[in-house]
Amino acid sequence: MRFSNFFSTFPFMVALLILLISYPLAGGVFIHKVSHLSLFDSVYYCCITILTVGFGDIDPPIPVPYLILFIVVGVTLVTISGTKMFHDRRPWRLLTKCK
């Protein structure tokens, strides 16, 4: 993998990182506004839901269609970022095995 390849994907990774940070925060603010949960609990709920851990300790009273849309988009963002990081790291792993 050449460094030019790395720097060509760098803006994409930065944008993805910003999305991964802002998405749970935006979802937390939305849940905080429509339910009785505190902002911390709302952001915690969003992070646990997106990462598909699902402890079940918090159950906010929000409409089901919004919840399903939030889960689908969040899991998609996490999957895309994980795949991209794994794909970008693979040539480096192969390069270290050859040395």
mmCIF file of C-alpha atoms in Angstrom:
data_model
loop_
_atom_site.group_PDB
_atom_site.id
_atom_site.type_symbol
_atom_site.label_atom_id
_atom_site.label_comp_id
_atom_site.label_asym_id
_atom_site.label_seq_id
_atom_site.Cartn_x
_atom_site.Cartn_y
_atom_site.Cartn_z
ATOM 1 C CA MET A 1 0.000 0.000 0.000
ATOM 2 C CA ARG A 2 1.409 3.334 -0.958
ATOM 3 C CA PHE A 3 1.123 6.451 1.134
ATOM 4 C CA SER A 4 -0.769 8.190 -1.660
ATOM 5 C CA ASN A 5 -3.447 5.526 -1.266
ATOM 6 C CA PHE A 6 -3.586 6.200 2.458
ATOM 7 C CA PHE A 7 -3.966 9.933 2.014
ATOM 8 C CA SER A 8 -6.627 9.507 -0.645
ATOM 9 C CA THR A 9 -8.821 7.606 1.836
ATOM 10 C CA PHE A 10 -7.965 9.891 4.765
ATOM 11 C CA PRO A 11 -10.775 12.443 4.116
ATOM 12 C CA PHE A 12 -13.276 9.581 3.908
ATOM 13 C CA MET A 13 -12.093 8.205 7.241
ATOM 14 C CA VAL A 14 -12.302 11.630 8.889
ATOM 15 C CA ALA A 15 -15.843 12.109 7.580
ATOM 16 C CA LEU A 16 -16.778 8.639 8.813
ATOM 17 C CA LEU A 17 -15.314 9.356 12.248
ATOM 18 C CA ILE A 18 -17.277 12.602 12.471
ATOM 19 C CA LEU A 19 -20.456 10.715 11.515
ATOM 20 C CA LEU A 20 -19.792 7.992 14.089
ATOM 21 C CA ILE A 21 -19.400 10.598 16.825
ATOM 22 C CA SER A 22 -22.218 12.932 15.810
ATOM 23 C CA TYR A 23 -24.845 10.272 15.073
ATOM 24 C CA PRO A 24 -25.224 8.986 18.664
ATOM 25 C CA LEU A 25 -25.118 12.561 19.944
ATOM 26 C CA ALA A 26 -27.876 13.682 17.560
ATOM 27 C CA GLY A 27 -29.931 10.605 18.389
ATOM 28 C CA GLY A 28 -29.395 11.251 22.082
ATOM 29 C CA VAL A 29 -30.619 14.827 21.764
ATOM 30 C CA PHE A 30 -33.697 13.631 19.844
ATOM 31 C CA ILE A 31 -34.538 10.959 22.421
ATOM 32 C CA HIS A 32 -33.927 13.445 25.243
ATOM 33 C CA LYS A 33 -36.421 15.876 23.686
ATOM 34 C CA VAL A 34 -39.222 13.340 23.099
ATOM 35 C CA SER A 35 -38.867 11.264 26.274
ATOM 36 C CA HIS A 36 -38.262 11.660 29.984
ATOM 37 C CA LEU A 37 -34.653 10.427 29.839
ATOM 38 C CA SER A 38 -31.666 12.589 30.724
ATOM 39 C CA LEU A 39 -29.249 13.570 27.965
ATOM 40 C CA PHE A 40 -26.572 11.205 29.320
ATOM 41 C CA ASP A 41 -29.000 8.267 29.392
ATOM 42 C CA SER A 42 -30.198 9.102 25.887
ATOM 43 C CA VAL A 43 -26.680 9.154 24.427
ATOM 44 C CA TYR A 44 -25.869 5.955 26.365
ATOM 45 C CA TYR A 45 -28.968 4.301 24.895
ATOM 46 C CA CYS A 46 -27.971 5.374 21.380
ATOM 47 C CA CYS A 47 -24.428 4.025 21.725
ATOM 48 C CA ILE A 48 -25.599 0.703 23.160
ATOM 49 C CA THR A 49 -28.214 0.373 20.408
ATOM 50 C CA ILE A 50 -25.844 1.239 17.544
ATOM 51 C CA LEU A 51 -23.197 -1.188 18.762
ATOM 52 C CA THR A 52 -25.916 -3.882 18.996
ATOM 53 C CA VAL A 53 -25.114 -4.651 22.622
ATOM 54 C CA GLY A 54 -28.693 -4.074 23.776
ATOM 55 C CA PHE A 55 -28.536 -4.387 27.558
ATOM 56 C CA GLY A 56 -32.250 -3.626 27.867
ATOM 57 C CA ASP A 57 -31.857 -1.446 30.942
ATOM 58 C CA ILE A 58 -33.344 1.637 29.241
ATOM 59 C CA ASP A 59 -36.569 1.623 27.245
ATOM 60 C CA PRO A 60 -37.429 5.096 25.951
ATOM 61 C CA PRO A 61 -41.033 5.745 24.892
ATOM 62 C CA ILE A 62 -40.327 6.828 21.318
ATOM 63 C CA PRO A 63 -42.268 5.826 18.183
ATOM 64 C CA VAL A 64 -41.194 2.465 16.775
ATOM 65 C CA PRO A 65 -40.611 3.662 13.165
ATOM 66 C CA TYR A 66 -38.093 6.250 14.407
ATOM 67 C CA LEU A 67 -36.372 3.616 16.500
ATOM 68 C CA ILE A 68 -36.111 1.157 13.602
ATOM 69 C CA LEU A 69 -34.751 3.856 11.281
ATOM 70 C CA PHE A 70 -32.194 4.902 13.906
ATOM 71 C CA ILE A 71 -31.038 1.316 14.440
ATOM 72 C CA VAL A 72 -30.724 0.532 10.723
ATOM 73 C CA VAL A 73 -28.753 3.691 9.924
ATOM 74 C CA GLY A 74 -26.550 3.345 13.023
ATOM 75 C CA VAL A 75 -25.662 -0.288 12.432
ATOM 76 C CA THR A 76 -24.948 0.542 8.782
ATOM 77 C CA LEU A 77 -22.529 3.311 9.811
ATOM 78 C CA VAL A 78 -20.708 1.021 12.231
ATOM 79 C CA THR A 79 -20.506 -1.758 9.633
ATOM 80 C CA ILE A 80 -19.198 0.546 6.905
ATOM 81 C CA SER A 81 -16.542 2.021 9.180
ATOM 82 C CA GLY A 82 -15.416 -1.386 10.425
ATOM 83 C CA THR A 83 -15.216 -2.775 6.914
ATOM 84 C CA LYS A 84 -13.303 0.264 5.672
ATOM 85 C CA MET A 85 -10.782 0.074 8.523
ATOM 86 C CA PHE A 86 -10.310 -3.658 8.020
ATOM 87 C CA HIS A 87 -9.926 -3.229 4.263
ATOM 88 C CA ASP A 88 -7.372 -0.413 4.648
ATOM 89 C CA ARG A 89 -5.367 -2.363 7.219
ATOM 90 C CA ARG A 90 -5.134 -5.586 5.230
ATOM 91 C CA PRO A 91 -2.286 -4.572 2.844
ATOM 92 C CA TRP A 92 -0.210 -3.435 5.827
ATOM 93 C CA ARG A 93 -0.677 -6.823 7.503
ATOM 94 C CA LEU A 94 0.344 -8.641 4.325
ATOM 95 C CA LEU A 95 3.374 -6.376 3.968
ATOM 96 C CA THR A 96 4.584 -7.160 7.499
ATOM 97 C CA LYS A 97 4.192 -10.909 6.908
ATOM 98 C CA CYS A 98 6.420 -10.724 3.827
ATOM 99 C CA LYS A 99 9.320 -9.091 5.638
#
